[in-house]
Tab-separated table of C-alpha atoms in Angstrom:
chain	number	residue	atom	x	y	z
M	1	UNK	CA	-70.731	-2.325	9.414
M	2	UNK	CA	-68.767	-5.526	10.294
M	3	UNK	CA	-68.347	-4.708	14.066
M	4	UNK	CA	-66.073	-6.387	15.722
M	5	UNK	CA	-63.494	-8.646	13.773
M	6	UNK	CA	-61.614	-11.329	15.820
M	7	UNK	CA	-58.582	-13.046	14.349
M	8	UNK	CA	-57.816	-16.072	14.043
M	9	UNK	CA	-60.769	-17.577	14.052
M	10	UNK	CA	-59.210	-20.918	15.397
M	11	UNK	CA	-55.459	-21.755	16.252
M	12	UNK	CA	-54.133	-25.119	17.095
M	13	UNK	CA	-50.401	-24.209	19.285
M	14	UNK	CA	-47.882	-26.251	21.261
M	15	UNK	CA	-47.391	-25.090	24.620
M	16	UNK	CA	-45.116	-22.710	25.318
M	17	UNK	CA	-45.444	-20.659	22.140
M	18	UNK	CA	-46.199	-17.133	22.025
M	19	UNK	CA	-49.518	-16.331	20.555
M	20	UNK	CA	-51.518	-13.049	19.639
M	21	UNK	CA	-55.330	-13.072	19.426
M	22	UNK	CA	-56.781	-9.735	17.148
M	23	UNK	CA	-59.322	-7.892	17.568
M	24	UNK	CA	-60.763	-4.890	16.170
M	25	UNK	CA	-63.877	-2.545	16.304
M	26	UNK	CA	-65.046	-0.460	14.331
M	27	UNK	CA	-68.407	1.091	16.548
M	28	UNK	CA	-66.017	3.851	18.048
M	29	UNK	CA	-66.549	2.457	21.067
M	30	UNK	CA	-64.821	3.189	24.538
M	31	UNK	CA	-64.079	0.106	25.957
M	32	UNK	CA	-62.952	-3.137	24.876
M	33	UNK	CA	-63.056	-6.652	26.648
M	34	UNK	CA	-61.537	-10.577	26.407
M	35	UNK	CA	-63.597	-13.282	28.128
M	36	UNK	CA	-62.971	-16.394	27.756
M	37	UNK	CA	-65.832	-19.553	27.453
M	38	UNK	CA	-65.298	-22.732	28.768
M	39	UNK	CA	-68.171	-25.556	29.495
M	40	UNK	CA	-69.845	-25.181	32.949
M	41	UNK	CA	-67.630	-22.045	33.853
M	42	UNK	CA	-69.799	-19.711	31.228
M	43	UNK	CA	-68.089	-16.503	30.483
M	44	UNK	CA	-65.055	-15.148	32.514
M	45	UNK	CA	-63.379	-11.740	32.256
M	46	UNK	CA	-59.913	-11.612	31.419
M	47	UNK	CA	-58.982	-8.090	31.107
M	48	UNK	CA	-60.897	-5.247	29.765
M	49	UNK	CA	-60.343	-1.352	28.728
M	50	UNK	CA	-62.311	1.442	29.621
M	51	UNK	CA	-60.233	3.883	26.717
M	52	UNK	CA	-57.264	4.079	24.712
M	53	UNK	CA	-54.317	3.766	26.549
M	54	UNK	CA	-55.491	1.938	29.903
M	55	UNK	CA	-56.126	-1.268	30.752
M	56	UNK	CA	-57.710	-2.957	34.364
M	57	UNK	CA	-57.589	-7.279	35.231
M	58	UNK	CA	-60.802	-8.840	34.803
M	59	UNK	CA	-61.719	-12.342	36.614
M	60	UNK	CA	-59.003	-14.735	35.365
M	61	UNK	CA	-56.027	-12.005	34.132
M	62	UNK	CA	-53.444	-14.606	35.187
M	63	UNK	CA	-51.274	-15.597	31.934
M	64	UNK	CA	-52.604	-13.172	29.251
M	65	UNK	CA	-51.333	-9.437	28.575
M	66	UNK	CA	-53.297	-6.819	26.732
M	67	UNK	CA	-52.552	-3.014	24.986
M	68	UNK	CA	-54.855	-0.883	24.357
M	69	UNK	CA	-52.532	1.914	21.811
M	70	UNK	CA	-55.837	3.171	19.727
M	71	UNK	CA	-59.531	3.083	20.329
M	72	UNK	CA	-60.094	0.288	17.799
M	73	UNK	CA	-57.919	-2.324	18.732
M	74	UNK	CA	-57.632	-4.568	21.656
M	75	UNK	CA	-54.757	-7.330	20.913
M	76	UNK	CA	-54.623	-10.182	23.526
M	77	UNK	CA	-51.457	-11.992	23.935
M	78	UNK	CA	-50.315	-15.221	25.806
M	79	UNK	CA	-46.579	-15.270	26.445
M	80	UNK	CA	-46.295	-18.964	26.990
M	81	UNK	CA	-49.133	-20.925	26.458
M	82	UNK	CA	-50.251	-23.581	28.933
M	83	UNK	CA	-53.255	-26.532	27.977
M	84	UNK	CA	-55.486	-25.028	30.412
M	85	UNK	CA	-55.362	-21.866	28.292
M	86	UNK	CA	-57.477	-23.869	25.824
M	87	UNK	CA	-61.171	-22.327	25.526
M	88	UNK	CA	-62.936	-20.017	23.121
M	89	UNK	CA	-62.028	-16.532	23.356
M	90	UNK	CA	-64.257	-13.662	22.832
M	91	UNK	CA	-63.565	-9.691	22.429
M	92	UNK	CA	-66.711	-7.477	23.053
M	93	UNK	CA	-67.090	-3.913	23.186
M	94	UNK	CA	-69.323	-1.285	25.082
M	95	UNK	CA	-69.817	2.563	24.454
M	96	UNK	CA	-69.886	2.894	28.053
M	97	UNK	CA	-72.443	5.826	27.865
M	98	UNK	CA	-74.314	4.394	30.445
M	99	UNK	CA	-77.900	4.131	28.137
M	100	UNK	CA	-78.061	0.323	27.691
M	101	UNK	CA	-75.297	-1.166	29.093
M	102	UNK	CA	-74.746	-3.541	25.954
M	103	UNK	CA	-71.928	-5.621	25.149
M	104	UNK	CA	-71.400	-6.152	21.298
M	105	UNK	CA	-69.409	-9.575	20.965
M	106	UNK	CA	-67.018	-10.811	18.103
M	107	UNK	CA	-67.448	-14.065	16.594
M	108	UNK	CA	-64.901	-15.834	18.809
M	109	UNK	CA	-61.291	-16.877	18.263
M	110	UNK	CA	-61.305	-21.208	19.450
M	111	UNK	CA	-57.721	-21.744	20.899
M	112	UNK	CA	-56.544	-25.460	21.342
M	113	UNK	CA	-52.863	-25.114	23.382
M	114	UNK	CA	-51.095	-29.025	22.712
A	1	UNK	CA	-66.455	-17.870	43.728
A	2	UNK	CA	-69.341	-18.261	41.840
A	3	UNK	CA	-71.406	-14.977	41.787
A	4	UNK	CA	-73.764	-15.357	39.296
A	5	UNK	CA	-75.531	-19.262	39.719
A	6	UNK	CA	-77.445	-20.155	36.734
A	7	UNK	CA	-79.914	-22.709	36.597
A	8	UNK	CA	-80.601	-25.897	34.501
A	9	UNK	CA	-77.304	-26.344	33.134
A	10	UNK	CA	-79.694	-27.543	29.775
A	11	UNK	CA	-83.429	-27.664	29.318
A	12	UNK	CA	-84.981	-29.456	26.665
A	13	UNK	CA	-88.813	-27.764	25.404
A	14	UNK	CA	-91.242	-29.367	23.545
A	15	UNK	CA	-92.474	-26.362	20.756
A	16	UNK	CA	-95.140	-23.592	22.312
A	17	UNK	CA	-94.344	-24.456	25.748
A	18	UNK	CA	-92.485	-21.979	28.548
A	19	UNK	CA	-89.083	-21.917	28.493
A	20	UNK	CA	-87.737	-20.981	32.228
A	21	UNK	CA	-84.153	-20.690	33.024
A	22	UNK	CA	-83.633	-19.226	36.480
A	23	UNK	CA	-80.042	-17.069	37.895
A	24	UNK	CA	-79.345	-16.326	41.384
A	25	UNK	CA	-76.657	-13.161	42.355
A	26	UNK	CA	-75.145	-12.842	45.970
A	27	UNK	CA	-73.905	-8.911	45.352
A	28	UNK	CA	-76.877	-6.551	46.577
A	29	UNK	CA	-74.912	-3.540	44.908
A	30	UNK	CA	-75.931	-4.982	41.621
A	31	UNK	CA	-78.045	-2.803	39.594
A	32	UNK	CA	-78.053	-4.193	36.278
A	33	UNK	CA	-79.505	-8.067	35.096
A	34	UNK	CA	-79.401	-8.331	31.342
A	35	UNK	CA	-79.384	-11.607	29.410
A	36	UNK	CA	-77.487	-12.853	26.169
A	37	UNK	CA	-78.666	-15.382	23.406
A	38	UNK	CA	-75.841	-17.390	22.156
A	39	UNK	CA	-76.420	-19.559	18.258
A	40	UNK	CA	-73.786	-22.074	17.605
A	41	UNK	CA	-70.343	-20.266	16.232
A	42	UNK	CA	-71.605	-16.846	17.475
A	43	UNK	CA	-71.016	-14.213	20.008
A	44	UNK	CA	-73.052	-13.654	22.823
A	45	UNK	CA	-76.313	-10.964	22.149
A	46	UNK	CA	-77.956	-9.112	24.888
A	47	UNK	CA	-81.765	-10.315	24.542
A	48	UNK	CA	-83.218	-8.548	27.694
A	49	UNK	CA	-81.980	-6.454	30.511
A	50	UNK	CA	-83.778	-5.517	33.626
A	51	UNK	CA	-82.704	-2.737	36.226
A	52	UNK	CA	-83.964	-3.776	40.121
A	53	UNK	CA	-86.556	-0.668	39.907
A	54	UNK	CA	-88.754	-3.186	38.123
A	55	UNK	CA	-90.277	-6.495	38.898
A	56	UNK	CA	-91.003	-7.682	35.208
A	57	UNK	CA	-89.823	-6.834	32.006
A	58	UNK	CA	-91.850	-8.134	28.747
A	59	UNK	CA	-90.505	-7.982	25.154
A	60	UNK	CA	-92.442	-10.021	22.642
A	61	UNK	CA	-92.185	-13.490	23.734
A	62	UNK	CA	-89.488	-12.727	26.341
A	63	UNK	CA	-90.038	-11.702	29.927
A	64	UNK	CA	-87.510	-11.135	32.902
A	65	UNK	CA	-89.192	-11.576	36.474
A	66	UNK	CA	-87.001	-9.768	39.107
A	67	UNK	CA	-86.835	-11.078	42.862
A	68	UNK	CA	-84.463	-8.293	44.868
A	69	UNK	CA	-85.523	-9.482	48.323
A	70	UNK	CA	-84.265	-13.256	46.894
A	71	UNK	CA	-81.796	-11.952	44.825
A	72	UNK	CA	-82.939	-14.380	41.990
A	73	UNK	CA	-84.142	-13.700	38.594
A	74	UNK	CA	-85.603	-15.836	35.319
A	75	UNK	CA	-85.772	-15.837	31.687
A	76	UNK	CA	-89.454	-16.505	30.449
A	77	UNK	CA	-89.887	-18.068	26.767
A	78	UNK	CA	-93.255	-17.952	25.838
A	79	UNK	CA	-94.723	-19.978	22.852
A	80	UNK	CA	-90.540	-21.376	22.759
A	81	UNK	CA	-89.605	-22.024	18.897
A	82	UNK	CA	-87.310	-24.048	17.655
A	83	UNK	CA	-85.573	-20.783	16.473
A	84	UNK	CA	-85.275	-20.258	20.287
A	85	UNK	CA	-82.773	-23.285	20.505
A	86	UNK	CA	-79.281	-21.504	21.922
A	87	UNK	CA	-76.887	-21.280	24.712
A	88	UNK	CA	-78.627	-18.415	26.947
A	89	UNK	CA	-76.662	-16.556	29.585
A	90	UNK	CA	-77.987	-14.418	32.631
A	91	UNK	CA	-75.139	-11.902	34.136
A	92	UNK	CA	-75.450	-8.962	36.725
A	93	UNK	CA	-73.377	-6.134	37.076
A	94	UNK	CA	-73.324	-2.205	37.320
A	95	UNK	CA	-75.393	-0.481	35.267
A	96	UNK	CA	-73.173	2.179	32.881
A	97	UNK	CA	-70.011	-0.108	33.538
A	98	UNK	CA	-69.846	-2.850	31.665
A	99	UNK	CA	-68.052	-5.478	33.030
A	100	UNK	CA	-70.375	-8.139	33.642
A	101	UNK	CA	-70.084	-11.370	35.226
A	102	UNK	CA	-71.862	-13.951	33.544
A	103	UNK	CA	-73.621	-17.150	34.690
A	104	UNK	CA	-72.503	-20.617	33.299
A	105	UNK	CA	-74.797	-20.610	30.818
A	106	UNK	CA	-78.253	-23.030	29.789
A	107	UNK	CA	-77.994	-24.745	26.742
A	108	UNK	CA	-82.053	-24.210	25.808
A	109	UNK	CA	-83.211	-27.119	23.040
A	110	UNK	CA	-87.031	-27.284	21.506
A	111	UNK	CA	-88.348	-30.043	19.838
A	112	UNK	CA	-91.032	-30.047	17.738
């Protein structure tokens, strides 16, 4: 069971460009989240997704889009990326049954915006 | 606005000692206090969660201590290993809805 699969697993991009970050679970899990990691801010919530088909603004939405079309993926984009958008970017997903509250967390996707 | 405040930003352990890295919340309506374990080039992994019901919480060498009148909380290492070297992360939130926020994170090193 791989769990959850981020993709790329780094990206160097000039500001500006248009970039996609993958992710995919495989858990049948309900929701989906993006946080992102930066040094002395720990881990902030972008946007997350209780089930296919909605979506809600976490913490820091400002910037980033996300789609939720099926229950196993959970693309996050950045329209026009800025320098500050420069972190490590993690997807995690829950089962949101309410038993352990867990988070299961890809591997990360490190973004470097030029 | 900070609502998780996670203290030392790194602790360095000399092998068997205690490992304590304290986290202080400022929402009462929080019900749930788990932590993660972060290696180098990983994901987060939930270690240990406590629910406010409970003062203490002991797994192995792990123990959370629970303070809801202070509305602090700490991560006890016990016998700390060098295995036990990570980034470890305290968050709060509401139990059954995942979306936790997170402290800043203690980057935990033992030395032999």
């Amino acid at each position: 069971i791989a769990g959850i699969t981020q993709a790329p697993t780094s990206q160097i991009l000039a500001a500006g460009r248009r970039m996609t970050l993958r992710c995919t679970q495989d858990m049948r899990h309900n929701a989906m989240y993006w946080y992102r990691q930066d040094l002395g801010l720990g881990l902030r919530l972008i946007h997350y997704s209780n089930t296919a088909g909605t979506t809600g603004k976490g913490e820091v939405p400002d910037g980033y889009s996300v789609s939720r079309a099926n229950t196993d993926d959970f693309p996050l984009t950045l329209a026009s990326a800025v320098p500050s958008q420069t972190s490590v970017y993690f997807c995690a997903s829950s089962t949101l049954a309410g038993n352990t509250g867990e988070l299961f967390f890809g591997e990360g996707s490190r973004l470097t915006v030029l | 606005q900070q609502q998780v405040k996670q203290s030392p930003q790194s602790l360095i352990v000399q092998k068997g000692g205690i490992s304590i890295i304290n986290c202080a919340y400022e929402n009462t309506a929080f019900d749930y206090f788990p932590w993660y374990q972060q290696f180098p080039g990983k994901g987060p992994a939930l270690l240990i969660a406590i629910r406010p019901d409970v003062s203490e919480k002991k797994e192995g060498r792990f123990t959370i201590s629970f303070n809801k009148s202070a509305k602090q909380f700490s991560l006890h290492i016990m016998d700390s290993q060098p295995g036990d070297s990570a980034t470890y992360f305290c968050a709060a939130g509401y139990f059954g809805n995942e979306k936790l926020t997170f402290g800043t994170g203690t980057r935990l090193t033992i030395i032999p």
